[in-house]
Structure formats: structure tokens, C-alpha cells
PDB file of C-alpha atoms in Angstrom:
ATOM      1  CA  SER A  17      -4.827 -13.934 -21.196  1.00  0.00           C
ATOM      2  CA  GLN A  18      -2.424 -15.755 -23.428  1.00  0.00           C
ATOM      3  CA  GLN A  19       0.483 -14.878 -25.573  1.00  0.00           C
ATOM      4  CA  GLY A  20       1.777 -16.314 -28.775  1.00  0.00           C
ATOM      5  CA  GLU A  21       5.036 -18.114 -29.087  1.00  0.00           C
ATOM      6  CA  GLU A  22       6.933 -17.372 -32.261  1.00  0.00           C
ATOM      7  CA  ASP A  23       9.221 -19.799 -33.985  1.00  0.00           C
ATOM      8  CA  PRO A  24      12.018 -19.575 -34.961  1.00  0.00           C
ATOM      9  CA  GLN A  25      13.478 -17.039 -32.572  1.00  0.00           C
ATOM     10  CA  ALA A  26      15.837 -15.846 -35.271  1.00  0.00           C
ATOM     11  CA  LEU A  27      15.930 -16.204 -39.039  1.00  0.00           C
ATOM     12  CA  SER A  28      18.559 -15.101 -41.533  1.00  0.00           C
ATOM     13  CA  ILE A  29      17.899 -15.155 -45.275  1.00  0.00           C
ATOM     14  CA  GLN A  30      19.115 -13.572 -48.490  1.00  0.00           C
ATOM     15  CA  GLU A  31      17.252 -10.783 -50.222  1.00  0.00           C
ATOM     16  CA  GLY A  32      14.692 -12.200 -52.610  1.00  0.00           C
ATOM     17  CA  GLU A  33      14.041 -15.336 -50.578  1.00  0.00           C
ATOM     18  CA  ASN A  34      10.823 -16.024 -48.718  1.00  0.00           C
ATOM     19  CA  ALA A  35      10.627 -15.871 -44.926  1.00  0.00           C
ATOM     20  CA  THR A  36       8.200 -17.941 -42.891  1.00  0.00           C
ATOM     21  CA  MET A  37       7.497 -17.373 -39.218  1.00  0.00           C
ATOM     22  CA  ASN A  38       5.207 -19.442 -37.067  1.00  0.00           C
ATOM     23  CA  CYS A  39       3.093 -18.687 -34.040  1.00  0.00           C
ATOM     24  CA  SER A  40       1.447 -21.049 -31.593  1.00  0.00           C
ATOM     25  CA  TYR A  41      -1.063 -20.226 -28.882  1.00  0.00           C
ATOM     26  CA  LYS A  42      -2.969 -22.104 -26.221  1.00  0.00           C
ATOM     27  CA  THR A  43      -6.626 -21.144 -26.010  1.00  0.00           C
ATOM     28  CA  SER A  44      -9.427 -20.103 -28.338  1.00  0.00           C
ATOM     29  CA  ILE A  45      -9.156 -16.732 -29.997  1.00  0.00           C
ATOM     30  CA  ASN A  46     -11.290 -14.050 -31.613  1.00  0.00           C
ATOM     31  CA  ASN A  47      -8.470 -12.865 -33.807  1.00  0.00           C
ATOM     32  CA  LEU A  48      -4.719 -13.007 -34.175  1.00  0.00           C
ATOM     33  CA  GLN A  49      -2.551 -10.082 -35.128  1.00  0.00           C
ATOM     34  CA  TRP A  50       0.960  -9.772 -36.504  1.00  0.00           C
ATOM     35  CA  TYR A  51       3.228  -6.811 -35.826  1.00  0.00           C
ATOM     36  CA  ARG A  52       6.676  -5.697 -36.941  1.00  0.00           C
ATOM     37  CA  GLN A  53       9.202  -3.774 -34.915  1.00  0.00           C
ATOM     38  CA  ASN A  54      12.261  -2.127 -36.315  1.00  0.00           C
ATOM     39  CA  SER A  55      15.107  -1.870 -33.849  1.00  0.00           C
ATOM     40  CA  GLY A  56      14.199   0.233 -30.818  1.00  0.00           C
ATOM     41  CA  ARG A  57      11.021   1.638 -32.296  1.00  0.00           C
ATOM     42  CA  GLY A  58       7.302   1.193 -31.829  1.00  0.00           C
ATOM     43  CA  LEU A  59       5.447  -1.748 -33.289  1.00  0.00           C
ATOM     44  CA  VAL A  60       3.661  -1.512 -36.608  1.00  0.00           C
ATOM     45  CA  HIS A  61       0.500  -3.480 -37.212  1.00  0.00           C
ATOM     46  CA  LEU A  62       0.799  -5.747 -40.252  1.00  0.00           C
ATOM     47  CA  ILE A  63      -2.324  -7.846 -40.450  1.00  0.00           C
ATOM     48  CA  LEU A  64      -5.278  -9.078 -38.412  1.00  0.00           C
ATOM     49  CA  ILE A  65      -6.888 -12.420 -39.127  1.00  0.00           C
ATOM     50  CA  ARG A  66     -10.181 -13.379 -37.528  1.00  0.00           C
ATOM     51  CA  SER A  67     -10.864 -16.801 -36.084  1.00  0.00           C
ATOM     52  CA  ASN A  68     -13.245 -17.657 -38.928  1.00  0.00           C
ATOM     53  CA  GLU A  69     -10.663 -16.826 -41.582  1.00  0.00           C
ATOM     54  CA  ARG A  70      -8.031 -19.264 -42.822  1.00  0.00           C
ATOM     55  CA  GLU A  71      -5.835 -17.073 -44.955  1.00  0.00           C
ATOM     56  CA  LYS A  72      -5.267 -13.401 -45.537  1.00  0.00           C
ATOM     57  CA  HIS A  73      -3.016 -11.451 -47.875  1.00  0.00           C
ATOM     58  CA  SER A  74      -1.585  -7.974 -47.746  1.00  0.00           C
ATOM     59  CA  GLY A  75       0.960  -7.070 -50.402  1.00  0.00           C
ATOM     60  CA  ARG A  76       3.911  -9.443 -49.962  1.00  0.00           C
ATOM     61  CA  LEU A  77       2.490 -10.792 -46.701  1.00  0.00           C
ATOM     62  CA  ARG A  78       0.446 -13.940 -46.384  1.00  0.00           C
ATOM     63  CA  VAL A  79      -0.968 -15.070 -43.071  1.00  0.00           C
ATOM     64  CA  THR A  80      -2.610 -18.387 -42.387  1.00  0.00           C
ATOM     65  CA  LEU A  81      -4.558 -19.470 -39.354  1.00  0.00           C
ATOM     66  CA  ASP A  82      -5.313 -23.015 -38.247  1.00  0.00           C
ATOM     67  CA  THR A  83      -7.540 -22.852 -35.189  1.00  0.00           C
ATOM     68  CA  SER A  84      -7.609 -26.637 -34.845  1.00  0.00           C
ATOM     69  CA  LYS A  85      -3.842 -26.622 -34.361  1.00  0.00           C
ATOM     70  CA  LYS A  86      -3.851 -23.269 -32.591  1.00  0.00           C
ATOM     71  CA  SER A  87      -1.201 -21.946 -34.908  1.00  0.00           C
ATOM     72  CA  SER A  88      -0.590 -19.213 -37.424  1.00  0.00           C
ATOM     73  CA  SER A  89       2.132 -18.471 -39.924  1.00  0.00           C
ATOM     74  CA  LEU A  90       3.394 -15.312 -41.548  1.00  0.00           C
ATOM     75  CA  LEU A  91       5.007 -15.572 -44.955  1.00  0.00           C
ATOM     76  CA  ILE A  92       6.956 -12.681 -46.442  1.00  0.00           C
ATOM     77  CA  THR A  93       7.626 -13.239 -50.113  1.00  0.00           C
ATOM     78  CA  ALA A  94      10.528 -11.794 -52.094  1.00  0.00           C
ATOM     79  CA  SER A  95      12.088 -10.338 -48.958  1.00  0.00           C
ATOM     80  CA  ARG A  96      13.997  -7.082 -48.962  1.00  0.00           C
ATOM     81  CA  ALA A  97      16.692  -5.706 -46.681  1.00  0.00           C
ATOM     82  CA  ALA A  98      14.060  -3.296 -45.343  1.00  0.00           C
ATOM     83  CA  ASP A  99      12.106  -6.276 -43.992  1.00  0.00           C
ATOM     84  CA  THR A 100      14.836  -6.774 -41.382  1.00  0.00           C
ATOM     85  CA  ALA A 101      12.963  -6.440 -38.100  1.00  0.00           C
ATOM     86  CA  SER A 102      11.397  -8.395 -35.265  1.00  0.00           C
ATOM     87  CA  TYR A 103       8.003  -9.911 -35.924  1.00  0.00           C
ATOM     88  CA  PHE A 104       5.454 -10.599 -33.204  1.00  0.00           C
ATOM     89  CA  CYS A 105       2.178 -12.419 -33.161  1.00  0.00           C
ATOM     90  CA  ALA A 106      -0.580 -11.487 -30.723  1.00  0.00           C
ATOM     91  CA  PRO A 107      -3.506 -13.835 -30.245  1.00  0.00           C
ATOM     92  CA  TYR A 108      -6.581 -12.240 -28.759  1.00  0.00           C
ATOM     93  CA  ASN A 109      -9.611 -13.661 -26.986  1.00  0.00           C
ATOM     94  CA  ALA A 110     -12.515 -11.566 -25.832  1.00  0.00           C
ATOM     95  CA  GLY A 111     -12.219  -9.600 -22.630  1.00  0.00           C
ATOM     96  CA  ASN A 112      -8.477  -9.928 -22.334  1.00  0.00           C
ATOM     97  CA  MET A 113      -5.588  -7.766 -23.261  1.00  0.00           C
ATOM     98  CA  LEU A 114      -3.443  -8.196 -26.317  1.00  0.00           C
ATOM     99  CA  THR A 115      -0.108  -9.745 -25.328  1.00  0.00           C
ATOM    100  CA  PHE A 116       2.984 -10.490 -27.338  1.00  0.00           C
ATOM    101  CA  GLY A 117       5.476 -13.300 -27.458  1.00  0.00           C
ATOM    102  CA  GLY A 118       9.238 -13.033 -27.742  1.00  0.00           C
ATOM    103  CA  GLY A 119       9.117 -12.459 -31.480  1.00  0.00           C
ATOM    104  CA  THR A 120      11.129 -13.696 -34.434  1.00  0.00           C
ATOM    105  CA  ARG A 121      14.169 -11.644 -35.363  1.00  0.00           C
ATOM    106  CA  LEU A 122      14.441 -11.596 -39.139  1.00  0.00           C
ATOM    107  CA  MET A 123      17.657 -10.574 -40.854  1.00  0.00           C
ATOM    108  CA  VAL A 124      17.524 -10.102 -44.609  1.00  0.00           C
ATOM    109  CA  LYS A 125      20.981  -9.861 -46.144  1.00  0.00           C
ATOM    110  CA  PRO A 126      21.412  -7.777 -49.287  1.00  0.00           C
TER     111      PRO A 126
ATOM    112  CA  LYS B  19      -4.630  11.662 -38.820  1.00  0.00           C
ATOM    113  CA  ALA B  20      -1.708  12.238 -36.509  1.00  0.00           C
ATOM    114  CA  GLY B  21      -0.215   9.110 -35.024  1.00  0.00           C
ATOM    115  CA  VAL B  22       0.265   8.163 -31.406  1.00  0.00           C
ATOM    116  CA  THR B  23       2.641  10.535 -29.697  1.00  0.00           C
ATOM    117  CA  GLN B  24       4.648   9.895 -26.570  1.00  0.00           C
ATOM    118  CA  THR B  25       6.560  12.347 -24.471  1.00  0.00           C
ATOM    119  CA  PRO B  26       9.281  12.540 -23.553  1.00  0.00           C
ATOM    120  CA  ARG B  27      11.167  10.358 -26.019  1.00  0.00           C
ATOM    121  CA  TYR B  28      14.172   9.909 -23.752  1.00  0.00           C
ATOM    122  CA  LEU B  29      14.515  10.219 -20.029  1.00  0.00           C
ATOM    123  CA  ILE B  30      17.279   9.629 -17.516  1.00  0.00           C
ATOM    124  CA  LYS B  31      16.331   9.278 -13.880  1.00  0.00           C
ATOM    125  CA  THR B  32      18.047   8.286 -10.681  1.00  0.00           C
ATOM    126  CA  ARG B  33      17.080   5.279  -8.601  1.00  0.00           C
ATOM    127  CA  GLY B  34      14.404   6.208  -6.083  1.00  0.00           C
ATOM    128  CA  GLN B  35      12.912   9.009  -8.149  1.00  0.00           C
ATOM    129  CA  GLN B  36       9.542   8.887  -9.821  1.00  0.00           C
ATOM    130  CA  VAL B  37       8.627   9.463 -13.443  1.00  0.00           C
ATOM    131  CA  THR B  38       5.515  10.288 -15.459  1.00  0.00           C
ATOM    132  CA  LEU B  39       5.201   9.381 -19.113  1.00  0.00           C
ATOM    133  CA  SER B  40       2.546  10.760 -21.414  1.00  0.00           C
ATOM    134  CA  CYS B  41       0.707   9.311 -24.378  1.00  0.00           C
ATOM    135  CA  SER B  42      -1.676  10.991 -26.806  1.00  0.00           C
ATOM    136  CA  PRO B  43      -3.682   8.474 -28.816  1.00  0.00           C
ATOM    137  CA  ILE B  44      -4.904   8.809 -32.355  1.00  0.00           C
ATOM    138  CA  SER B  45      -7.905  11.120 -32.510  1.00  0.00           C
ATOM    139  CA  GLY B  46     -11.078   9.163 -31.858  1.00  0.00           C
ATOM    140  CA  HIS B  47      -9.371   6.201 -30.209  1.00  0.00           C
ATOM    141  CA  ARG B  48     -10.621   5.512 -26.712  1.00  0.00           C
ATOM    142  CA  SER B  49      -8.448   2.532 -25.802  1.00  0.00           C
ATOM    143  CA  VAL B  50      -4.871   3.100 -24.664  1.00  0.00           C
ATOM    144  CA  SER B  51      -2.490   0.323 -23.643  1.00  0.00           C
ATOM    145  CA  TRP B  52       0.967   0.519 -22.142  1.00  0.00           C
ATOM    146  CA  TYR B  53       3.818  -1.950 -22.566  1.00  0.00           C
ATOM    147  CA  GLN B  54       7.298  -2.295 -21.146  1.00  0.00           C
ATOM    148  CA  GLN B  55       9.983  -3.710 -23.387  1.00  0.00           C
ATOM    149  CA  THR B  56      13.340  -4.920 -22.131  1.00  0.00           C
ATOM    150  CA  PRO B  57      15.941  -7.191 -23.736  1.00  0.00           C
ATOM    151  CA  GLY B  58      15.492  -9.777 -20.997  1.00  0.00           C
ATOM    152  CA  GLN B  59      11.704  -9.862 -20.554  1.00  0.00           C
ATOM    153  CA  GLY B  60      10.565  -8.792 -23.992  1.00  0.00           C
ATOM    154  CA  LEU B  61       7.271  -6.972 -24.452  1.00  0.00           C
ATOM    155  CA  GLN B  62       5.207  -7.039 -21.292  1.00  0.00           C
ATOM    156  CA  PHE B  63       1.717  -5.649 -20.918  1.00  0.00           C
ATOM    157  CA  LEU B  64       1.322  -3.047 -18.190  1.00  0.00           C
ATOM    158  CA  PHE B  65      -2.287  -1.866 -18.354  1.00  0.00           C
ATOM    159  CA  GLU B  66      -5.085  -0.799 -20.629  1.00  0.00           C
ATOM    160  CA  TYR B  67      -7.500   2.075 -20.264  1.00  0.00           C
ATOM    161  CA  PHE B  68     -10.801   2.559 -21.990  1.00  0.00           C
ATOM    162  CA  SER B  69     -12.976   5.605 -21.416  1.00  0.00           C
ATOM    163  CA  GLU B  70     -10.979   6.614 -18.316  1.00  0.00           C
ATOM    164  CA  THR B  71     -11.339   3.172 -16.726  1.00  0.00           C
ATOM    165  CA  GLN B  72      -8.590   0.632 -16.283  1.00  0.00           C
ATOM    166  CA  ARG B  73      -9.824  -2.391 -18.183  1.00  0.00           C
ATOM    167  CA  ASN B  74      -6.894  -4.763 -17.811  1.00  0.00           C
ATOM    168  CA  LYS B  75      -3.726  -4.856 -15.772  1.00  0.00           C
ATOM    169  CA  GLY B  76      -0.546  -6.824 -16.216  1.00  0.00           C
ATOM    170  CA  ASN B  77       1.610  -8.403 -13.577  1.00  0.00           C
ATOM    171  CA  PHE B  78       3.554  -5.390 -12.362  1.00  0.00           C
ATOM    172  CA  PRO B  79       4.053  -4.045  -8.842  1.00  0.00           C
ATOM    173  CA  GLY B  80       1.947  -1.211  -7.493  1.00  0.00           C
ATOM    174  CA  ARG B  81       4.773   1.237  -8.222  1.00  0.00           C
ATOM    175  CA  PHE B  82       3.434   1.251 -11.762  1.00  0.00           C
ATOM    176  CA  SER B  83       0.217   3.159 -12.156  1.00  0.00           C
ATOM    177  CA  GLY B  84      -1.669   4.914 -14.877  1.00  0.00           C
ATOM    178  CA  ARG B  85      -4.657   6.977 -15.699  1.00  0.00           C
ATOM    179  CA  GLN B  86      -6.625   8.207 -18.651  1.00  0.00           C
ATOM    180  CA  PHE B  87      -8.230  11.576 -19.093  1.00  0.00           C
ATOM    181  CA  SER B  88     -11.535  12.488 -20.672  1.00  0.00           C
ATOM    182  CA  ASN B  89      -9.770  13.369 -23.941  1.00  0.00           C
ATOM    183  CA  SER B  90      -8.305   9.824 -23.985  1.00  0.00           C
ATOM    184  CA  ARG B  91      -4.770  11.018 -23.307  1.00  0.00           C
ATOM    185  CA  SER B  92      -3.040   8.734 -20.854  1.00  0.00           C
ATOM    186  CA  GLU B  93      -0.210   8.944 -18.397  1.00  0.00           C
ATOM    187  CA  MET B  94       1.723   6.263 -16.615  1.00  0.00           C
ATOM    188  CA  ASN B  95       3.683   6.823 -13.452  1.00  0.00           C
ATOM    189  CA  VAL B  96       6.469   4.801 -11.931  1.00  0.00           C
ATOM    190  CA  SER B  97       7.382   5.631  -8.368  1.00  0.00           C
ATOM    191  CA  THR B  98      10.547   4.705  -6.486  1.00  0.00           C
ATOM    192  CA  LEU B  99      12.435   3.826  -9.627  1.00  0.00           C
ATOM    193  CA  GLU B 100      14.683   0.785  -9.688  1.00  0.00           C
ATOM    194  CA  LEU B 101      17.518  -0.021 -12.069  1.00  0.00           C
ATOM    195  CA  GLY B 102      15.375  -2.772 -13.557  1.00  0.00           C
ATOM    196  CA  ASP B 103      12.795  -0.241 -14.669  1.00  0.00           C
ATOM    197  CA  SER B 104      15.127   0.876 -17.431  1.00  0.00           C
ATOM    198  CA  ALA B 105      13.215   0.016 -20.574  1.00  0.00           C
ATOM    199  CA  LEU B 106      11.408   1.211 -23.646  1.00  0.00           C
ATOM    200  CA  TYR B 107       7.850   2.114 -22.651  1.00  0.00           C
ATOM    201  CA  LEU B 108       5.397   1.827 -25.484  1.00  0.00           C
ATOM    202  CA  CYS B 109       1.914   3.209 -25.687  1.00  0.00           C
ATOM    203  CA  ALA B 110      -0.669   1.967 -28.169  1.00  0.00           C
ATOM    204  CA  SER B 111      -4.127   3.172 -29.033  1.00  0.00           C
ATOM    205  CA  SER B 112      -6.986   1.317 -30.613  1.00  0.00           C
ATOM    206  CA  SER B 113     -10.466   2.029 -31.838  1.00  0.00           C
ATOM    207  CA  ALA B 114     -11.593  -1.044 -29.897  1.00  0.00           C
ATOM    208  CA  THR B 115     -14.989  -0.783 -28.269  1.00  0.00           C
ATOM    209  CA  GLY B 116     -16.460  -3.111 -25.698  1.00  0.00           C
ATOM    210  CA  LEU B 117     -14.737  -6.465 -25.829  1.00  0.00           C
ATOM    211  CA  ALA B 118     -13.729  -6.305 -29.460  1.00  0.00           C
ATOM    212  CA  ARG B 119     -10.039  -5.974 -30.136  1.00  0.00           C
ATOM    213  CA  TYR B 120      -8.776  -4.299 -33.219  1.00  0.00           C
ATOM    214  CA  GLU B 121      -5.324  -3.430 -34.416  1.00  0.00           C
ATOM    215  CA  GLN B 122      -3.247  -1.294 -32.124  1.00  0.00           C
ATOM    216  CA  TYR B 123      -1.277   1.719 -33.258  1.00  0.00           C
ATOM    217  CA  PHE B 124       1.950   2.201 -31.381  1.00  0.00           C
ATOM    218  CA  GLY B 125       3.817   5.332 -30.514  1.00  0.00           C
ATOM    219  CA  PRO B 126       7.608   5.596 -30.880  1.00  0.00           C
ATOM    220  CA  GLY B 127       8.129   4.878 -27.195  1.00  0.00           C
ATOM    221  CA  THR B 128       9.871   6.546 -24.293  1.00  0.00           C
ATOM    222  CA  ARG B 129      13.342   5.253 -23.542  1.00  0.00           C
ATOM    223  CA  LEU B 130      13.791   5.401 -19.760  1.00  0.00           C
ATOM    224  CA  THR B 131      17.213   4.921 -18.247  1.00  0.00           C
ATOM    225  CA  VAL B 132      17.514   4.587 -14.480  1.00  0.00           C
ATOM    226  CA  THR B 133      20.976   5.154 -13.021  1.00  0.00           C
TER     227      THR B 133
END
């Protein structure tokens, strides 16, 4: 199995700004998923992007995937204080479990 | 549909005791995964069950075990608790079938404190 490595580990921005988080992984994947976790709670699935997709949107979220570079990015546009959370990427390849990296801690200041 | 439920939500145990945590997946989901989350180690995969069979296992000692019932509900057991087992234990269910992996739906977690 493999896990993603998120970068940066922590990010602090003002409300209204965009937030970009990156994820790198090591081997081929079937899909890559992004999750959010508010402090001390369960994770919430944000978006799943398949290996044959390059970009996906969901509301204010935009995810890109570059399989040649084995990397993905999550962009949150027009951030809000409620977006303050930890964000995790989870690359998946067939037959293995879904594992998570250390996450990016995002702080959005009002 | 009701979400993933975990019981209990909070638990305090003494070193050396054992504990059983329960997870009820979303109706229709047959895959249940368990994770341990600590400030030092982050989110670590424990095991995954699919149709009552353990499909994957993380790198944890044999004190950690689990099972899944025919109704897809799952339990995990930790025997001979150690202080380092204090963590948030998260359960997630998925509609994944075979080798495909879809999004996972997480429960609120069980906060275990070992004293």
C-alpha cells in the first residue's frame, strides 16, 4: 500500500483567499481521494478523482491530478472560516487499503 | 440514510484491561475499515473487513483484532491495553465491492483513554 504526503503541513490564510494543498504519492493509482477532518471528529469525503481524470470540481473545490508526476492538488476558492480543518489525501491502488498521510492543517482567519 | 455510528463515543480504561468498540456501517455497505488516530502517529490503518472476511490488515500487534458480522456491523477489540493505545478510533464504511475502492464514510469515532 502507499500513502499520500501532503504539503504544506500547515497553512494559514485570510477569509476570502484561496488555499492550495498538494499531495504526492509513489506508485500507480486507480483513484485518489481527498478528505476533511474538523478537530477531533470523523473524516468527511470531499472528492474522488480517477486516474484517467485530470481535473474535477465540486462547489468551491477544485482537484487536479497529474499521474506522470504522481501528484494531486486541492484548491479551495474564496475560503471561509468554516473551512478551517485538516485535509488529507488518500491515493488508492487496486487490492490495497486506503491509507492517509499526515494531512495539511488549514487555518482560515476571519 | 443513517450515517456510520460508533459506540461508545468515549471510553476510559485502565492499563491491562481489554476493550471492544462497535461500528454500524451505512445500510447496504459491506466494507468496514478501522483507523487509529493519534497526535504523534496520525491516521493509521488497522484493518478492513468485507463480507465478514478480513481483507487487509495494517501494521499493528496481535492485541488488536476485529470481526464483522453478517449484517456488516463490525467490532474491534484491543486486549491488554497500553497507555499508547489512547487514541481516537475511527470506523469507515464503503460501498466498495471486489477490488474497487470508493469513497469512505466515517463515523464520529470512539475516544479511548487508557490510564
